[in-house]
Amino acid sequence: MNSGEHTAVRENPVAKPVDMHVHIVGNGTGGTGCWLRVGALHRPLATLMLQQAGLPRGAMKGDLDRLYVDRLLEMARGSSLGAVVILAQELVHDEQGRAIKEAGSFYVPNDYVLKLAREHAEFLPAVSIHPARPDALEELERCLRAGAVMMKCLPNCQNINCADRRFTGFWERMAEAKLPLLAHTGGEHTLPVVRREFADPRILRLPLECGVTVIAAHCGTKSGLSDPEYFEVFAEMTRRYPNLYGDTSAFNVPIRGRHVPECLREPLVGRMIHGSDFPVPVHGHFAWMKGFVDWKTFRRWEGQPNILERDYQLKLAMGFPAETFTRIERLLRPVDCRPARS
Ligand SMILES: [Zn+2]
């Protein structure tokens, strides 16, 4: 990357809310390097997901990459948000760090999210690197130079044993670079799971002890009735690790949102960070049935077609304080470490 072409430093959108858990999806049209493999069983669900996000019918087979980014930009600009953190998606790897190409259901290269973030001020780039890759540290350095603000991984879906001592150097470098880790915790049903036991937040103790700021996506909550529940484990760990946070992503789908009342109370409320998990659907029915929002609020925001805004407004109405939506700004890799932007 030619760093000489960047001249101005991004303005710190400190006062504006940030959605720090937004997926990029693509089928590779336009040479983005993305791929998407949806089996016959999951196709209706995926189509529905994209439609409720506001994408045209047939987008999955068409120019999905451009349509998706255009829609996401439109939603970010038309919302109360100052920025969204867009996530790369690493391949599944084995313990030796070899990519298992036939596993996983989608892939989003680091270069693609880095490029999108250079082109659009609304986007902040989160890269995704399997620490067992032989070139993991090189890739980390390359992404740091290119302006990565966060690292995203799904230990249970990508086969990442974060507790593996071989990764100590990788976590230490992330801590030194102040690059936070967003790690999926709890059950998962939209993606194939390869190691169920890696949904347990306890595997994050090693990066935490290396000094990495860790954000447990979904706070360890379960997404299916048969999943083990790790919310209590997560809550307990926040007492021990001051550098552990949890995000509210997918709290507007049934079951995951069950623990909202605990998340709104001290001391957990000070560790909560706003994320939507877009394009995961956002619906207020569960929050209304549980009494987290009243009927009028539910009706009002359920009619909002911009689901980034719908998710933000429903969480505000549930009582998440303003800091929940801006806290991420001081946890992301500091602005002065990122390359200046043109
Ligand atoms: Zn997610």
mmCIF file of N, CA and C and ligand atoms in Angstrom, residues 21 23 152 277, ligand 1:
data_model
loop_
_atom_site.group_PDB
_atom_site.id
_atom_site.type_symbol
_atom_site.label_atom_id
_atom_site.label_comp_id
_atom_site.label_asym_id
_atom_site.label_seq_id
_atom_site.Cartn_x
_atom_site.Cartn_y
_atom_site.Cartn_z
ATOM 1 N N HIS A 21 -19.884 -4.084 15.299
ATOM 2 C CA HIS A 21 -19.987 -5.501 14.887
ATOM 3 C C HIS A 21 -20.862 -5.586 13.635
ATOM 4 N N HIS A 23 -20.883 -7.168 9.735
ATOM 5 C CA HIS A 23 -20.223 -8.083 8.800
ATOM 6 C C HIS A 23 -20.254 -7.556 7.380
ATOM 7 N N LYS A 152 -10.828 -9.591 14.517
ATOM 8 C CA LYS A 152 -12.045 -10.358 14.766
ATOM 9 C C LYS A 152 -11.782 -11.833 14.554
ATOM 10 N N ASP A 277 -24.360 -6.908 14.757
ATOM 11 C CA ASP A 277 -24.164 -8.191 14.068
ATOM 12 C C ASP A 277 -24.849 -8.187 12.693
HETATM 13 ZN ZN ZN B 1 -21.126 -11.610 14.079
#
